Coordinates of C-alpha atoms in Angstrom, one line a residue:
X1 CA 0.0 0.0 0.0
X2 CA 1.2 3.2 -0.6
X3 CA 1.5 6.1 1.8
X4 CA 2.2 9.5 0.9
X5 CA 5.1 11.2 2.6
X6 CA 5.5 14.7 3.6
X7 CA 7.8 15.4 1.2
X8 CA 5.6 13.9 -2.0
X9 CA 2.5 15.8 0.1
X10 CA 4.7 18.9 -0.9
X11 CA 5.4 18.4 -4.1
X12 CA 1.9 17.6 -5.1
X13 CA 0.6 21.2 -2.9
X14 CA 3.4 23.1 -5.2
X15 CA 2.4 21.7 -8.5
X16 CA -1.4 22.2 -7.7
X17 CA -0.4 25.4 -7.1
X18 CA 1.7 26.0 -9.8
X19 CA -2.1 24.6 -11.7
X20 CA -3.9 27.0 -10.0
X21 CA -1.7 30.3 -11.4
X22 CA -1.5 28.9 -14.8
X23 CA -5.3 28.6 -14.9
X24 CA -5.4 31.8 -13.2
X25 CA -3.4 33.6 -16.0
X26 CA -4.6 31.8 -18.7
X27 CA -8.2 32.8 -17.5
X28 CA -7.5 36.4 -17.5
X29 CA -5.5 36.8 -20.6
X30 CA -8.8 36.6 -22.0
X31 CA -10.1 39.6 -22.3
X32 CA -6.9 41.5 -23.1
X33 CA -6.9 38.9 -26.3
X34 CA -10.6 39.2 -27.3
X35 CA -10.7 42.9 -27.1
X36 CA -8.3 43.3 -30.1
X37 CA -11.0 41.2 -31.9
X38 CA -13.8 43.1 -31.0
X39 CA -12.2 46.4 -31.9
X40 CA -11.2 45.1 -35.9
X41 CA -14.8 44.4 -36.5
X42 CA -16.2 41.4 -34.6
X43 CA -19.5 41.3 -32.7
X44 CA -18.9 40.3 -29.1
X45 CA -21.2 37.8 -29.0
X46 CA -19.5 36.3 -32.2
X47 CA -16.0 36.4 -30.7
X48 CA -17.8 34.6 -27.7
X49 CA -19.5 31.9 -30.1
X50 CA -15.9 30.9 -31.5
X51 CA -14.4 31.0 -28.1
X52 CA -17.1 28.2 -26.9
X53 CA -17.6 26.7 -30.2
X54 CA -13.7 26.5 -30.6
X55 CA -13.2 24.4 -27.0
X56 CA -16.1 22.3 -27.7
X57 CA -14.7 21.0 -30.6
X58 CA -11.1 20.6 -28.4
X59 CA -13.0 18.8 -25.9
X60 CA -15.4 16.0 -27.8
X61 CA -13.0 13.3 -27.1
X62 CA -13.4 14.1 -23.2
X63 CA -17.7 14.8 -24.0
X64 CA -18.0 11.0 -25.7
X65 CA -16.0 9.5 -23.1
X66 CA -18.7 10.8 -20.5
X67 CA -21.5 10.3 -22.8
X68 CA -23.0 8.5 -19.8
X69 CA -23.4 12.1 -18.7
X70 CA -26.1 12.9 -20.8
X71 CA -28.8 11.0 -19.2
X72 CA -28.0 10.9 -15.9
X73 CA -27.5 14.7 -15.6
X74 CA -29.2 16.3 -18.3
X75 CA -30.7 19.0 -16.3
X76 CA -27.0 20.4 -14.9
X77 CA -25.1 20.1 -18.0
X78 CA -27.6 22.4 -19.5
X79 CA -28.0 24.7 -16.7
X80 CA -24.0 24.8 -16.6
X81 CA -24.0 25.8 -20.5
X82 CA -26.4 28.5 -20.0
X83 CA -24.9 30.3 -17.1
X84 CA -21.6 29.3 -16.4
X85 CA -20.8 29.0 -20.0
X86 CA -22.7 31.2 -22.0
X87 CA -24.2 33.4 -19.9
X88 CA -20.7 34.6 -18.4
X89 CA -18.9 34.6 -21.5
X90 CA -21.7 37.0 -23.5
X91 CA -21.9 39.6 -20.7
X92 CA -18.3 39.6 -20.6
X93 CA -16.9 40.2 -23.4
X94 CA -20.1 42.7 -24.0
X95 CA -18.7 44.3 -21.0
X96 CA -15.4 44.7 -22.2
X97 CA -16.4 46.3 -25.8
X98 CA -17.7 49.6 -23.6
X99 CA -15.6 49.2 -20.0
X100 CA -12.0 48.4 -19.3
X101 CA -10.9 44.9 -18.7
X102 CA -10.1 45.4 -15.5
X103 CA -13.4 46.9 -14.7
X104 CA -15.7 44.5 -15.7
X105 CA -13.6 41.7 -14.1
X106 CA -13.6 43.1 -11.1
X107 CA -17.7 43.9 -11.2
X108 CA -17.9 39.8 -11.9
X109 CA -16.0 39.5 -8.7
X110 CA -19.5 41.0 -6.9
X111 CA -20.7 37.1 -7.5
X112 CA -19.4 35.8 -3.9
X113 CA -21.2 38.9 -2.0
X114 CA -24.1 38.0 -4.5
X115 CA -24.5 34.2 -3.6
X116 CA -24.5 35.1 0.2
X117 CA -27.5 37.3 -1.0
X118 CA -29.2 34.4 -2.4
X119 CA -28.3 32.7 0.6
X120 CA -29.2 35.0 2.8
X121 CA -32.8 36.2 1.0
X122 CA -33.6 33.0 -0.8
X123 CA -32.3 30.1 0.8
X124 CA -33.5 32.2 4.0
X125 CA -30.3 30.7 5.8
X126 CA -28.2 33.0 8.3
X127 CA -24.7 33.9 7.5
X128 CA -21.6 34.7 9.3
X129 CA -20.4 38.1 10.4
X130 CA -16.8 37.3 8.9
X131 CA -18.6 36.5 5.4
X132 CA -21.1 40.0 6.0
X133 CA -17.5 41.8 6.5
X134 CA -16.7 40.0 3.1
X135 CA -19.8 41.8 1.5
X136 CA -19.2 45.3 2.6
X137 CA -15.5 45.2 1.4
X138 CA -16.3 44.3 -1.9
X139 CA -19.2 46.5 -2.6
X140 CA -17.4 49.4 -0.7
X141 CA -14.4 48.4 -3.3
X142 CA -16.5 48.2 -6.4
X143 CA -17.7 52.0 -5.8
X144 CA -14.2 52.9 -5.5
X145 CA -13.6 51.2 -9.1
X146 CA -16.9 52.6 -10.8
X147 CA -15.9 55.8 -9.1
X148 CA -19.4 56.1 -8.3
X149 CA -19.1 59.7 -6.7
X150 CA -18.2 60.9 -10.1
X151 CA -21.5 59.6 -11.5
X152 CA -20.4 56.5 -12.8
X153 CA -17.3 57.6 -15.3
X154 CA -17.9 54.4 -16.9
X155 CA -20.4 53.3 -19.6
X156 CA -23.9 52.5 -17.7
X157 CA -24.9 49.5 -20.1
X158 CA -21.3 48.1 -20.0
X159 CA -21.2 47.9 -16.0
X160 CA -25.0 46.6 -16.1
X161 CA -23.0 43.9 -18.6
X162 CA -19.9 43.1 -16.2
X163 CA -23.1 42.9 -13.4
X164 CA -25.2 40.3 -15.8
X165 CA -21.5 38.0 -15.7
X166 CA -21.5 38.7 -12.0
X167 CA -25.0 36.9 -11.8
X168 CA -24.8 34.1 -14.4
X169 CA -21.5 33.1 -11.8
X170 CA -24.2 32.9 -9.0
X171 CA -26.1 30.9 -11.0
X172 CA -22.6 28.4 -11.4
X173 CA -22.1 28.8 -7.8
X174 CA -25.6 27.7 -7.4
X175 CA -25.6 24.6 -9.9
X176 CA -22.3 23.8 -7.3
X177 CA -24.6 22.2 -4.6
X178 CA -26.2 20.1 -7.1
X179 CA -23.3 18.9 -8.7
X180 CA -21.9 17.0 -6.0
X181 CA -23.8 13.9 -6.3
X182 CA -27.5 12.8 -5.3
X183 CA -29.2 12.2 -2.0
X184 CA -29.3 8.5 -3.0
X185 CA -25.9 7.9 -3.2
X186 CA -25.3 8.5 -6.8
X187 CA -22.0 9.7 -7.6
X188 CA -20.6 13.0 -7.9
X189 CA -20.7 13.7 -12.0
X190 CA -16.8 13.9 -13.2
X191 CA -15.7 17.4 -13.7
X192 CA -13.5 17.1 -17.0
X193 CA -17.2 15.6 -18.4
X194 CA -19.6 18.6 -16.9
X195 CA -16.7 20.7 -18.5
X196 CA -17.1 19.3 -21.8
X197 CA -20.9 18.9 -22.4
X198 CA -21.4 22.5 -20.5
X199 CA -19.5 24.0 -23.7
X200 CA -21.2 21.7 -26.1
X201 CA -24.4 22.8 -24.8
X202 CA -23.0 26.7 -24.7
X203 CA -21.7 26.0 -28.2
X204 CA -25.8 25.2 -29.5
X205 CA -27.1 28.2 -27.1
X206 CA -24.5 30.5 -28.7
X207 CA -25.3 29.4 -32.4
X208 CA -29.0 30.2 -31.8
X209 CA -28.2 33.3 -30.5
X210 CA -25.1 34.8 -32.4
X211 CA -26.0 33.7 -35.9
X212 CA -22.2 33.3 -36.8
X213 CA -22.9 32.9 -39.9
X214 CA -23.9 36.8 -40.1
X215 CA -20.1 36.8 -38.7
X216 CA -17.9 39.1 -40.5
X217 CA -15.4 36.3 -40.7
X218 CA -13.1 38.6 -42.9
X219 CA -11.8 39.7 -39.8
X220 CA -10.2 36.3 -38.7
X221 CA -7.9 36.8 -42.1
X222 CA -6.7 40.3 -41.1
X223 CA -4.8 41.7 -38.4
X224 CA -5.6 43.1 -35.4
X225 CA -4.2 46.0 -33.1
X226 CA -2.4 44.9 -29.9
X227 CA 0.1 46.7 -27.8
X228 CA 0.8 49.1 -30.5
X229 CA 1.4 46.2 -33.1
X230 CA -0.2 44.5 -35.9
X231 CA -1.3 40.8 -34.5
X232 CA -2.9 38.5 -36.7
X233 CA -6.8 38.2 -35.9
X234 CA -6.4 33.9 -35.8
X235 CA -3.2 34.0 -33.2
X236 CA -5.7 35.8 -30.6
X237 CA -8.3 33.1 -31.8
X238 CA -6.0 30.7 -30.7
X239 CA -5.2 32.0 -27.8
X240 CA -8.7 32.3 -26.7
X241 CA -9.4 28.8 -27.4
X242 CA -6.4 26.4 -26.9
X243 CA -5.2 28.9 -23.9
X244 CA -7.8 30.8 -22.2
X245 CA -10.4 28.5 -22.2
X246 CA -9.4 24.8 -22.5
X247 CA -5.9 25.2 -21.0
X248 CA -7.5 27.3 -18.1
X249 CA -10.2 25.3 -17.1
X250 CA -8.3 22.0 -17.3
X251 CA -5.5 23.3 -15.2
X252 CA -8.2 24.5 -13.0
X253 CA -10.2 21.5 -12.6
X254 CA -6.8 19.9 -11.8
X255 CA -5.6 22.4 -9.2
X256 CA -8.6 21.6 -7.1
X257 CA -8.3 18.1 -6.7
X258 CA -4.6 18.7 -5.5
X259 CA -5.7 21.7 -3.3
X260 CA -8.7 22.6 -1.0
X261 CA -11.2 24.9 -2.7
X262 CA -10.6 27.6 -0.7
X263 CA -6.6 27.6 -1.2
X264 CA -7.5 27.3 -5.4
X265 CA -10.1 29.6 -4.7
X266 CA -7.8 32.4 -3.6
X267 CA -5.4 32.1 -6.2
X268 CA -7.7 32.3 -8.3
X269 CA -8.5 36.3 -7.6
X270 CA -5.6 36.6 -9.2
X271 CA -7.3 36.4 -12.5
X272 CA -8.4 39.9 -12.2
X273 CA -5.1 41.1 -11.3
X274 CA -3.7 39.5 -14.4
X275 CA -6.1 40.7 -16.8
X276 CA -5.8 44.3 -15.2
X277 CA -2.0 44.0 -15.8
X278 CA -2.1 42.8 -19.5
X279 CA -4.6 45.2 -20.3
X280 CA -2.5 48.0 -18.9
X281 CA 0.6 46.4 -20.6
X282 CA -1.5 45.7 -23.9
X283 CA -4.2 47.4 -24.0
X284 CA -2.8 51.2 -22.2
X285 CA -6.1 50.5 -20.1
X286 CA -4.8 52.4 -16.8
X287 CA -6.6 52.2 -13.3
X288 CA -6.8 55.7 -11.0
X289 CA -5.4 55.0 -8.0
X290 CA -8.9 55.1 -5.9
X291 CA -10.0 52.3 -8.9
X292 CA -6.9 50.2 -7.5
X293 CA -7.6 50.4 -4.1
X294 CA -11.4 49.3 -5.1
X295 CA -9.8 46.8 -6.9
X296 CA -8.0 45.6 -3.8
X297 CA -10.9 46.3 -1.3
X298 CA -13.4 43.8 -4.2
X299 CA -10.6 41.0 -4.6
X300 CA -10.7 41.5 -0.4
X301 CA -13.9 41.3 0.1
X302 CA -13.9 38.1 -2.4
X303 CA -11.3 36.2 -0.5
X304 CA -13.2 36.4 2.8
X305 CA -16.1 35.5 1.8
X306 CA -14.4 32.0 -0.3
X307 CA -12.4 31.7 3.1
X308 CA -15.5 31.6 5.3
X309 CA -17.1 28.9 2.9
X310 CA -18.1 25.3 4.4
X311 CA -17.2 22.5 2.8
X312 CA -20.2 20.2 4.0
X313 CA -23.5 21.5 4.7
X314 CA -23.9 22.9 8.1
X315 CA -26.1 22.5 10.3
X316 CA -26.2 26.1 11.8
X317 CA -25.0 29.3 10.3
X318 CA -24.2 29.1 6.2
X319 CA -21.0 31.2 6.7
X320 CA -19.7 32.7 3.3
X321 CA -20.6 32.1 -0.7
X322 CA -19.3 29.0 -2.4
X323 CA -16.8 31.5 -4.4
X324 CA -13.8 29.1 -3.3
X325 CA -15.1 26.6 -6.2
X326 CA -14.0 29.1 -8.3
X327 CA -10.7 28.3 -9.6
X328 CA -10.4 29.4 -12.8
X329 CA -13.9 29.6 -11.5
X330 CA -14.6 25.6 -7.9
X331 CA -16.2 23.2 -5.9
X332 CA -15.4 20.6 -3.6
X333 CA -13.8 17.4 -5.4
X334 CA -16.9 16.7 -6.7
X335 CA -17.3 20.1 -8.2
X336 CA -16.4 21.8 -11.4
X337 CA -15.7 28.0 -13.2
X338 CA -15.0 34.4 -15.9
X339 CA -16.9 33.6 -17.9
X340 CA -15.4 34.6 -19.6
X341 CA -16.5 36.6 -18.7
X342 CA -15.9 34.2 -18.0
X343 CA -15.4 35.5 -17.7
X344 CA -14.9 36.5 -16.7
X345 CA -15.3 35.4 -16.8
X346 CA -14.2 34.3 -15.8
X347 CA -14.5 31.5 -15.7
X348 CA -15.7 28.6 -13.8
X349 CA -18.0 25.2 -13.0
X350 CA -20.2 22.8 -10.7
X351 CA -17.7 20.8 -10.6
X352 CA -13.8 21.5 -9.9
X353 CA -13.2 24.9 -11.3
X354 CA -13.8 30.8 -13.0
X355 CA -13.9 32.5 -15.4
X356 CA -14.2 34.0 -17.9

């Protein structure tokens, strides 16, 4: 029988770590990437289609080798594809064609202070003071971004946009307690498989809805402006696809089973921090600095709320969200999670992992 040592105990912690900041990049060099696109002619929503559409197609082997999934969970993968996948994504990357990057990432980071509210007002269960404290930092941070004493020197729709991601992740973080197997004993559904048919069912949601083939496809020929020079349009394709989305939310689901939630959970704020840097570096989107200390006070207010989350269901006070499953957007092992915007997205899952 094997028995793990201390030493291989480490090793596996440091490369589910490592996991965790890989996803956590990968997920929020998403934005910086699809922005570009968006800016040489694409509709959001299109850019958003061949971000989901793209993955799916990456990820059929891993859909028909949990076919199985199909009939016993029909009712999550489709919930997962509407909210986590292409709910998150759409408002995202909407967001980001009128707000900064940074911005709307850091409005999707509301979603932990928003589950406790569903928590709290729907679920009509108490919750701790330490994940209330969690609340008020975040919301006190996100006025401080939005700079909401100026009157909002952002575009209304855009934040209403980066608030629509914020609440397709509740409905994620939601789909998270029924991902974790069935009162009767019935397994926990694999992560890698909710992954897979959650973009599959995106993918057919998106089609509907985008109509790519009113797509001005011309525009994944040509070039597109980043940093101050000429990209082509299909290397920021790529990257979207093979990088920020399947990469990201493999390495995520990963990281989680070698970590606790809430440890994948806080390195996954991160994300927003990444995407704020690219798109300074990239993008010359620059935060005041009252918008970076909101930015601290959100990511904060985030982490304390993930922190306070429990990982069985208590008996007494619910303390905190269920944002710890997000990991390049989460869950306990039996969980899978930006959007894109997710998000952004991020992007993450009911099963093991953000964003968009």
């Amino acid at each position: 029988m094997h028995v793990s040592t201390p030493s291989s105990a480490l090793s596996g912690r440091g490369a589910g770590l490592t996991l965790a900041l890989v996803s956590a990049v990968a997920f929020g060099g998403s934005g910086p990437a699809a922005k570009p696109l968006i800016n040489a002619g694409l509709d959001p929503l299109h850019v958003t289609w061949l971000r989901v559409a793209g993955a799916a197609v990456v990820l059929l082997p891993l859909a028909w080798r949990h076919r199985g999934l199909l009939l016993r969970r029909p009712a999550l993968l489709a919930g997962f594809g509407l909210l986590a996948v292409a709910g998150v994504q759409a408002c995202y990357f909407a967001a980001i064609s009128r707000i900064p990057v940074g911005v709307a990432l850091l409005v999707e980071y509301l979603a932990p202070a928003l589950v406790l509210g569903w928590v709290r007002f729907v679920q009509r269960r108490p919750v701790t003071r330490a994940a209330g404290v969690g609340v008020v930092l975040a919301v006190g941070g996100l006025a401080c971004v939005v700079e909401i004493w100026a009157g909002l020197g952002f575009d209304p729709l855009g934040l209403l946009l980066a608030l629509g991601a914020a609440c397709c992740q509740v409905g994620y973080f939601v789909l998270s307690d029924h991902g974790t197997g069935d009162p009767g004993g019935t397994a926990a559904p694999d992560p890698l498989g909710v992954i897979a048919y959650g973009l599959l069912f995106g993918a057919l949601l998106l089609t509907a809805v985008a109509r790519p083939w009113e797509m001005e496809w011309q525009v994944l020929g040509g070039q597109a402006e980043l940093g101050g020079a000429r990209v082509p349009a299909a290397v920021l394709l790529c990257w979207i696809v093979l990088v920020a989305t399947v990469a990201a939310y493999l390495t995520g689901v990963i990281s989680v089973r070698r970590l606790s939630p809430q440890v994948a959970g806080v390195v996954a704020c991160l994300e927003a921090v990444v995407a704020t840097v690219l798109a300074w570096v990239l993008l010359d989107e620059r935060l005041s600095a009252v918008q970076a200390l909101g930015g601290v006070l959100v990511l904060a207010g985030a982490f304390i709320a993930q922190r306070t989350t429990p990982t069985t269901p208590p008996a007494g006070p619910v303390a905190g969200s269920g944002a710890a499953e997000k990991s390049g957007k989460p869950g306990e092992s039996g969980k899978a999670e930006k959007g894109d915007d997710g998000g952004s997205g991020g992007s993450r899952l009911p099963v093991d992992t953000p964003a968009p």
